[in-house]
mmCIF file of C-alpha atoms and ligand atoms in Angstrom:
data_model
loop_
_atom_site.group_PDB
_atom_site.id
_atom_site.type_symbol
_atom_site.label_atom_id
_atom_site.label_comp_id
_atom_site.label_asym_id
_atom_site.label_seq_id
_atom_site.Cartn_x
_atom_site.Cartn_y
_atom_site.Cartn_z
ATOM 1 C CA UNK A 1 28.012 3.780 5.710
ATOM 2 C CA UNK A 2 25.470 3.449 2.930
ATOM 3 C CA UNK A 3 26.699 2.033 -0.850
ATOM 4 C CA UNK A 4 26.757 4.840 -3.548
ATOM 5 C CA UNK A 5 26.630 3.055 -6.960
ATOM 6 C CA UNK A 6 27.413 5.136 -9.674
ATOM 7 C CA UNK A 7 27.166 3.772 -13.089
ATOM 8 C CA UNK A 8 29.793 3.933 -15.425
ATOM 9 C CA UNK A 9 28.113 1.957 -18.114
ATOM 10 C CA UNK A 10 28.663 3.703 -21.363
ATOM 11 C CA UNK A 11 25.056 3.139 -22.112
ATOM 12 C CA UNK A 12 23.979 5.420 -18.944
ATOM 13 C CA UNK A 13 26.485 7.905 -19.443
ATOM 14 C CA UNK A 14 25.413 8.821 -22.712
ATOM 15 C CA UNK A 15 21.890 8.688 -22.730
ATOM 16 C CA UNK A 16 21.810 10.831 -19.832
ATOM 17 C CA UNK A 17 24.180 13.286 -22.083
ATOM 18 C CA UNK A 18 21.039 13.546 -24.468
ATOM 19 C CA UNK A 19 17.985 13.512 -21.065
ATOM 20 C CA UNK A 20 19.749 16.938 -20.126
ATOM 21 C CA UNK A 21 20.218 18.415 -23.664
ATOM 22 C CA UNK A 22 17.689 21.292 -23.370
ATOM 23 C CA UNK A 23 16.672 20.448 -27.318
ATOM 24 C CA UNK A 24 15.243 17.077 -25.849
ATOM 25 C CA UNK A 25 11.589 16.951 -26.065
ATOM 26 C CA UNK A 26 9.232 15.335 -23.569
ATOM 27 C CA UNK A 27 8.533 12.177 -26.005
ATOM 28 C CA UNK A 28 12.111 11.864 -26.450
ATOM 29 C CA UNK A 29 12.729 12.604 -22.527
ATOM 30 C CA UNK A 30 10.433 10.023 -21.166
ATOM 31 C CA UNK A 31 11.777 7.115 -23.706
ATOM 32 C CA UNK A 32 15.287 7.854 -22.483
ATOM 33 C CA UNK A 33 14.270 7.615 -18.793
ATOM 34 C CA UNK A 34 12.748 4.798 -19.526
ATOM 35 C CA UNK A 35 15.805 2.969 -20.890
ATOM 36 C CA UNK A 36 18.368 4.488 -18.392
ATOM 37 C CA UNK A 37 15.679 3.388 -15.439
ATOM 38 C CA UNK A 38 15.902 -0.230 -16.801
ATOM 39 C CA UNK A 39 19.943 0.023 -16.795
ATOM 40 C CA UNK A 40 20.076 1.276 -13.692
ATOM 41 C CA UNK A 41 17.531 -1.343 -12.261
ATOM 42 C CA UNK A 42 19.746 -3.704 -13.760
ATOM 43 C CA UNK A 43 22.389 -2.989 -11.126
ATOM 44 C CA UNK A 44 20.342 -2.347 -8.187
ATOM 45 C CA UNK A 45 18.640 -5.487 -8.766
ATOM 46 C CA UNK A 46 22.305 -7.590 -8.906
ATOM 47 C CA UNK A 47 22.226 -8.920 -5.666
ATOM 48 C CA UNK A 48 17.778 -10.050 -5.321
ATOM 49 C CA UNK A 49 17.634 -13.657 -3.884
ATOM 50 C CA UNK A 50 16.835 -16.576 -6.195
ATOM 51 C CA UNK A 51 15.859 -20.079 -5.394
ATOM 52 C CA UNK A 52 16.268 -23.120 -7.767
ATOM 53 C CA UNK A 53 13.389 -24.049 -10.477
ATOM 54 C CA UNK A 54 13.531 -27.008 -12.539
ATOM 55 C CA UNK A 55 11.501 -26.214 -15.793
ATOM 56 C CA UNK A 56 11.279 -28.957 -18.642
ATOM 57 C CA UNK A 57 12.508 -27.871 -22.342
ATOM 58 C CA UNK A 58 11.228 -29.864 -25.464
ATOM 59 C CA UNK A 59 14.383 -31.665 -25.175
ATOM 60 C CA UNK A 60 14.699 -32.638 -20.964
ATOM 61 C CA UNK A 61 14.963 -31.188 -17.927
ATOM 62 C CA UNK A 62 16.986 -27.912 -16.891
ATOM 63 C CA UNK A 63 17.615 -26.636 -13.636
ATOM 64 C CA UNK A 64 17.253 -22.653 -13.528
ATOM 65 C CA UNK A 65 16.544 -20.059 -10.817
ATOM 66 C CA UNK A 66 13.608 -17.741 -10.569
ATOM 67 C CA UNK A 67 13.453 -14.747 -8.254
ATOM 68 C CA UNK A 68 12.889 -15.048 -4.562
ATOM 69 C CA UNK A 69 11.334 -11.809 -3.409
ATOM 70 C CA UNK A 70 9.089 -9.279 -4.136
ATOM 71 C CA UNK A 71 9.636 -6.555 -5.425
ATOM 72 C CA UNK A 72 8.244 -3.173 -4.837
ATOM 73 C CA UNK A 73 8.622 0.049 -7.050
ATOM 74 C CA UNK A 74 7.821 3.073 -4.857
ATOM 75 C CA UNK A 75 7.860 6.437 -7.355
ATOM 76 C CA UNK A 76 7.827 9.412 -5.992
ATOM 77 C CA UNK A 77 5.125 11.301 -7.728
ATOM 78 C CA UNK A 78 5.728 13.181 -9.955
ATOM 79 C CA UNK A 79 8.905 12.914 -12.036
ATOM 80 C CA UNK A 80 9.346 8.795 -10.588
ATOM 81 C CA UNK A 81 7.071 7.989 -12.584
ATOM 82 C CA UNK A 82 9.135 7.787 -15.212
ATOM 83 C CA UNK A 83 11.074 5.657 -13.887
ATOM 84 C CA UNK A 84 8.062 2.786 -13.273
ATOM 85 C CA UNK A 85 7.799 1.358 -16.613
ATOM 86 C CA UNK A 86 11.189 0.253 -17.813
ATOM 87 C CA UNK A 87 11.790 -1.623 -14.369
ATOM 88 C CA UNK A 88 7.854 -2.752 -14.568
ATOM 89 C CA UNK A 89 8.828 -4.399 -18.026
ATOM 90 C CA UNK A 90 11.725 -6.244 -16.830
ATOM 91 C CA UNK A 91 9.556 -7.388 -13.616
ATOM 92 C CA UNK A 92 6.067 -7.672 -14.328
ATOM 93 C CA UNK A 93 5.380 -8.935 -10.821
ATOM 94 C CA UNK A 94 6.567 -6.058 -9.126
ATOM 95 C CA UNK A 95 4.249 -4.639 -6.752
ATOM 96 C CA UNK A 96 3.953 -0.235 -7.723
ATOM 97 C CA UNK A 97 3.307 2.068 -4.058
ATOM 98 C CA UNK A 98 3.069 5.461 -5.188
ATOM 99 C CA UNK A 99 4.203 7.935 -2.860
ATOM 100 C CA UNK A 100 3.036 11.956 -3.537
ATOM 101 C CA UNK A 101 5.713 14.735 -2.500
ATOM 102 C CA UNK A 102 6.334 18.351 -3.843
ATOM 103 C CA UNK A 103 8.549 20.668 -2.874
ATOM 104 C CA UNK A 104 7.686 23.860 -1.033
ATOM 105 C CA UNK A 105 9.082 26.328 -3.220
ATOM 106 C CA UNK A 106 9.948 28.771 -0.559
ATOM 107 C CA UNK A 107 11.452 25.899 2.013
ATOM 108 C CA UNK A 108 12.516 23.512 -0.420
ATOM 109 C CA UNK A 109 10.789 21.382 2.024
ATOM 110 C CA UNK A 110 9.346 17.616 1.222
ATOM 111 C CA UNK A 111 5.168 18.305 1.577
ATOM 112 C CA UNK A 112 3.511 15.008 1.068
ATOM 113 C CA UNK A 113 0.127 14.531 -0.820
ATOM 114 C CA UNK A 114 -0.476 10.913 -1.625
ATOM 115 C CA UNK A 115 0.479 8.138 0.050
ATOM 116 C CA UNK A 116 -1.687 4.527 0.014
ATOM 117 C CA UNK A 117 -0.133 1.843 1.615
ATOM 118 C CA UNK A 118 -1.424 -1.588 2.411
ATOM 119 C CA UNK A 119 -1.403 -2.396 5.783
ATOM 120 C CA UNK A 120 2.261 -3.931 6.207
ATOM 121 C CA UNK A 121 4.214 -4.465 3.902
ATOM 122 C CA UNK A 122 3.694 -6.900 1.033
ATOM 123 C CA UNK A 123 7.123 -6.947 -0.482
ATOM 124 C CA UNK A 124 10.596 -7.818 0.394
ATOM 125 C CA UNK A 125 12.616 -5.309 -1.356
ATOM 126 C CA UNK A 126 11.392 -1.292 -1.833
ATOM 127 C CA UNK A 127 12.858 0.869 -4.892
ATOM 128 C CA UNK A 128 12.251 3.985 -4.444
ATOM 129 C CA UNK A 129 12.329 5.999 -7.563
ATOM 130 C CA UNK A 130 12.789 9.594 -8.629
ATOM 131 C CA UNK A 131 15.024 10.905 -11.205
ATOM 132 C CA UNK A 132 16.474 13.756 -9.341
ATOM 133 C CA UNK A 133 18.050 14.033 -5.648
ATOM 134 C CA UNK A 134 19.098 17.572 -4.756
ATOM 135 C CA UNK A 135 18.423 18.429 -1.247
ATOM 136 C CA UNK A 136 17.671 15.048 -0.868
ATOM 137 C CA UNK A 137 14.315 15.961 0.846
ATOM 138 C CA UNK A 138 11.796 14.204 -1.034
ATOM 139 C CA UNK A 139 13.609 10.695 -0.610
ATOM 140 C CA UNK A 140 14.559 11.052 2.983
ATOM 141 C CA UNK A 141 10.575 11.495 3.383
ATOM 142 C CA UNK A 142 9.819 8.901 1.142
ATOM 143 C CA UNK A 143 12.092 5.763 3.004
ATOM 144 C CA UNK A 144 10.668 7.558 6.594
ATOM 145 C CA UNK A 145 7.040 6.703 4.927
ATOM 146 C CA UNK A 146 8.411 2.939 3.745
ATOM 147 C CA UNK A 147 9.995 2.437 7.336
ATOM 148 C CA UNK A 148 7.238 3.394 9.288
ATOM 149 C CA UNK A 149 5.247 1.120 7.407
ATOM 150 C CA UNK A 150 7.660 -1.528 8.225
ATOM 151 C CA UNK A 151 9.808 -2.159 4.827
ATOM 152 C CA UNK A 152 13.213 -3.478 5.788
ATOM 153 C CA UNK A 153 15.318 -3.455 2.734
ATOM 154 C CA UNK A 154 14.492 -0.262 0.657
ATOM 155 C CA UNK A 155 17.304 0.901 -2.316
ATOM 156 C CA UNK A 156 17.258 4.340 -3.711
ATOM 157 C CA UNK A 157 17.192 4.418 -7.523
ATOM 158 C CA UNK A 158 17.907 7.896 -9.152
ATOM 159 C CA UNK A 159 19.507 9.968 -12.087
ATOM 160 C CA UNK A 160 21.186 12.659 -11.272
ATOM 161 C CA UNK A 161 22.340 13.299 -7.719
ATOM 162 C CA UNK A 162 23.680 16.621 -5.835
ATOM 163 C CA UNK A 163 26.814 16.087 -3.115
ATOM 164 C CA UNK A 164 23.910 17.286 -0.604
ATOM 165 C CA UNK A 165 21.239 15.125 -1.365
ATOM 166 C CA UNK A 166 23.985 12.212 -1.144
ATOM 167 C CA UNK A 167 24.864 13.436 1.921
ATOM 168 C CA UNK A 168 21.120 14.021 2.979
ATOM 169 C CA UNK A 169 20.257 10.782 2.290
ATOM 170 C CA UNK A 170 23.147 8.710 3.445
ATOM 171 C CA UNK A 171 23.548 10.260 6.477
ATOM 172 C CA UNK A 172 19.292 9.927 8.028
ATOM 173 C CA UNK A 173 19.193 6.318 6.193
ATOM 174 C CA UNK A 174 22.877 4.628 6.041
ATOM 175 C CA UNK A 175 21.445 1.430 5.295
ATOM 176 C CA UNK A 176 19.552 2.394 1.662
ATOM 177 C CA UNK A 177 22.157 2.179 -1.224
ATOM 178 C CA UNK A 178 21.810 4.773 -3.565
ATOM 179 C CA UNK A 179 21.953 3.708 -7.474
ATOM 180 C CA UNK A 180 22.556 6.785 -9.663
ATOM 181 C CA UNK A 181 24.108 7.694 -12.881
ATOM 182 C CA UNK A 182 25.675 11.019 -11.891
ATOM 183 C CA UNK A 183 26.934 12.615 -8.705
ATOM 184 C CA UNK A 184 28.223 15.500 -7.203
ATOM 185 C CA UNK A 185 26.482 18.274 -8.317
ATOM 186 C CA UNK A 186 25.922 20.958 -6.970
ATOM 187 C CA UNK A 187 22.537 23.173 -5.977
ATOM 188 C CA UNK A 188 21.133 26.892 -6.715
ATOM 189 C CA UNK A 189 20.142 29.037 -4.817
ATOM 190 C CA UNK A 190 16.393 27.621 -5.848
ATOM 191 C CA UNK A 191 17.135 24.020 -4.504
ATOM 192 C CA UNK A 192 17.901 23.026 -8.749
ATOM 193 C CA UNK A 193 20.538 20.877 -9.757
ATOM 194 C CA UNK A 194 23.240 22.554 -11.613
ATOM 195 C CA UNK A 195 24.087 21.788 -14.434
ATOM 196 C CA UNK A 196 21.038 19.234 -13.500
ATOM 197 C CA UNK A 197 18.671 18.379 -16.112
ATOM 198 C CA UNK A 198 16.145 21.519 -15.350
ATOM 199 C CA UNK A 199 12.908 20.438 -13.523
ATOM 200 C CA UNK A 200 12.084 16.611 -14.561
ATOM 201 C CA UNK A 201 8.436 16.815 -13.724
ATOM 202 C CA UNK A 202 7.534 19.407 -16.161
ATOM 203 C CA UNK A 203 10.265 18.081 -18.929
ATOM 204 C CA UNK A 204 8.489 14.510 -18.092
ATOM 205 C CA UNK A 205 4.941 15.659 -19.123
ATOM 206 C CA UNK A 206 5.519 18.615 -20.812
ATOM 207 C CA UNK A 207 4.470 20.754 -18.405
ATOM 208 C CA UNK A 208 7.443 23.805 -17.482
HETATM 209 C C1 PRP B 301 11.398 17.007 -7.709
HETATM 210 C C2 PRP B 301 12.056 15.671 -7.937
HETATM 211 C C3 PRP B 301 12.213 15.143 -6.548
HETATM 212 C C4 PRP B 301 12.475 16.406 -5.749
HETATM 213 C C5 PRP B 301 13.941 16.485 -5.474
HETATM 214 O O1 PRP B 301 10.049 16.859 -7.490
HETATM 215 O O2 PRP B 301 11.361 14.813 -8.767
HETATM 216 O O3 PRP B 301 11.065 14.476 -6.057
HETATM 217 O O4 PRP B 301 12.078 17.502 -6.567
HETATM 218 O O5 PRP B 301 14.233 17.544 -4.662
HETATM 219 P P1 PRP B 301 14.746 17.351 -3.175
HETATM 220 O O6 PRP B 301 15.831 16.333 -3.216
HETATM 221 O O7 PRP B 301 15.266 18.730 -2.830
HETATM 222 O O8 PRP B 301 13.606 16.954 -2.303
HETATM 223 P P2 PRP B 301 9.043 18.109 -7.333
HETATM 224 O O9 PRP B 301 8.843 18.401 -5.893
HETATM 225 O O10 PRP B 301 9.504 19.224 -8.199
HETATM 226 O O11 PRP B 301 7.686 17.507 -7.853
HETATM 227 P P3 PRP B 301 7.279 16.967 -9.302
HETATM 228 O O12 PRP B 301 8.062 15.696 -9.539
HETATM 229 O O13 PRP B 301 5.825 16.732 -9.141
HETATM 230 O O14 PRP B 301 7.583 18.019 -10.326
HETATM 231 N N1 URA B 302 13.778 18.769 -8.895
HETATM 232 C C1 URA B 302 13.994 18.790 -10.228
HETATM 233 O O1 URA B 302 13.136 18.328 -11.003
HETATM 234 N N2 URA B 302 15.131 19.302 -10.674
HETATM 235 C C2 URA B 302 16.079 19.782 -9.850
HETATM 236 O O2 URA B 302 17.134 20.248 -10.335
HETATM 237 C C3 URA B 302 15.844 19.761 -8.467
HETATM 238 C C4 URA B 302 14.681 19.232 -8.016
#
């Protein structure tokens, strides 16, 4: 059965109060996805491998760790982007994989656009990032894409999450923990979120 982490840090909870506050605009939208990405990060990254350093101060020698695998942040393109540069920040040696998927309007299926991907894989651990999980779609496409290309441990970082997506997701891949800061919503008859955030692509880049 796949981990569902949702945050209950007060810092999540209430910047994600103002990210769905219609009134927010896209500079203050994308700052505010940027922070919560870099909380959430925070907790899907608890359990990365480290391996012992020894680094010398001004004053001796100090044993310390430093991280052990790679790290790869896979958005989904577009609204994951937002995601990227928080986490980025916090890991500058993270490896970005962009993966391109819309929605068919009519089918609410995943149609993918973009996807460039070495050879095999050249990271250890896969985030894959998008703000929004409602059918849940889009990210059961994206961790197909990352397993066929041969990515063993792949986590699912998102924002706000419907009960079906959840399900979606959990159920094709049990073995990708989801990270999220709210659950349980529910879907329209349009495939939105409700009472969602609207569409984060267009309030992302100021597009709807
Ligand atoms: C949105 C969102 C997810 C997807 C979620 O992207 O960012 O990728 O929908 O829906 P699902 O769980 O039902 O698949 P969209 O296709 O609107 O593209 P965009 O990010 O380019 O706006
Ligand atoms: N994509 C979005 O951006 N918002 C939703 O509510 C559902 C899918």
């Amino acid at each position: 059965m796949a981990e569902v982490h949702i945050s209950t840090h007060p810092l999540v909870q209430h910047k994600v109060a103002l990210l769905r506050d219609r009134r927010t605009d896209p500079k203050k939208f994308r700052e505010l996805l940027r922070e919560i990405a870099v909380l959430l990060a925070y907790e899907a990254t608890a359990d990365l491998a480290t391996e012992e350093v020894e680094v010398v101060t001004p004053l001796g020698r100090a044993s310390g760790r430093r991280l052990k695998e790679r790290v790869g942040l896979v958005p989904i393109l577009r609204a994951g982007l937002g995601l990227v540069e928080g986490i980025w920040n916090l890991m500058p040696n993270a490896e970005v994989w962009h993966i391109g998927l819309r929605r068919d309007e009519r089918t609410l299926e995943p149609v993918e656009y973009y996807s460039r991907l070495p050879v095999s894989p050249t990271v250890d651990v896969c985030l894959v990032l998008d703000p929004m999980l409602a059918t849940g779609g889009s990210a059961v496409a994206a961790v197909n894409i990352l397993k066929r290309w041969g990515a063993r441990r792949i986590k699912f970082v998102g924002v706000i999450a419907a009960e079906e997506g959840v399900r979606h997701l959990t159920t094709v891949h049990p073995d990708v923990p989801l990270y999220l800061a709210v659950a349980g919503e529910v879907l329209n008859d349009d495939g939105y979120i409700v009472p969602g955030l609207g569409d984060a692509g267009d309030r992302l880049f100021g597009t709807g």
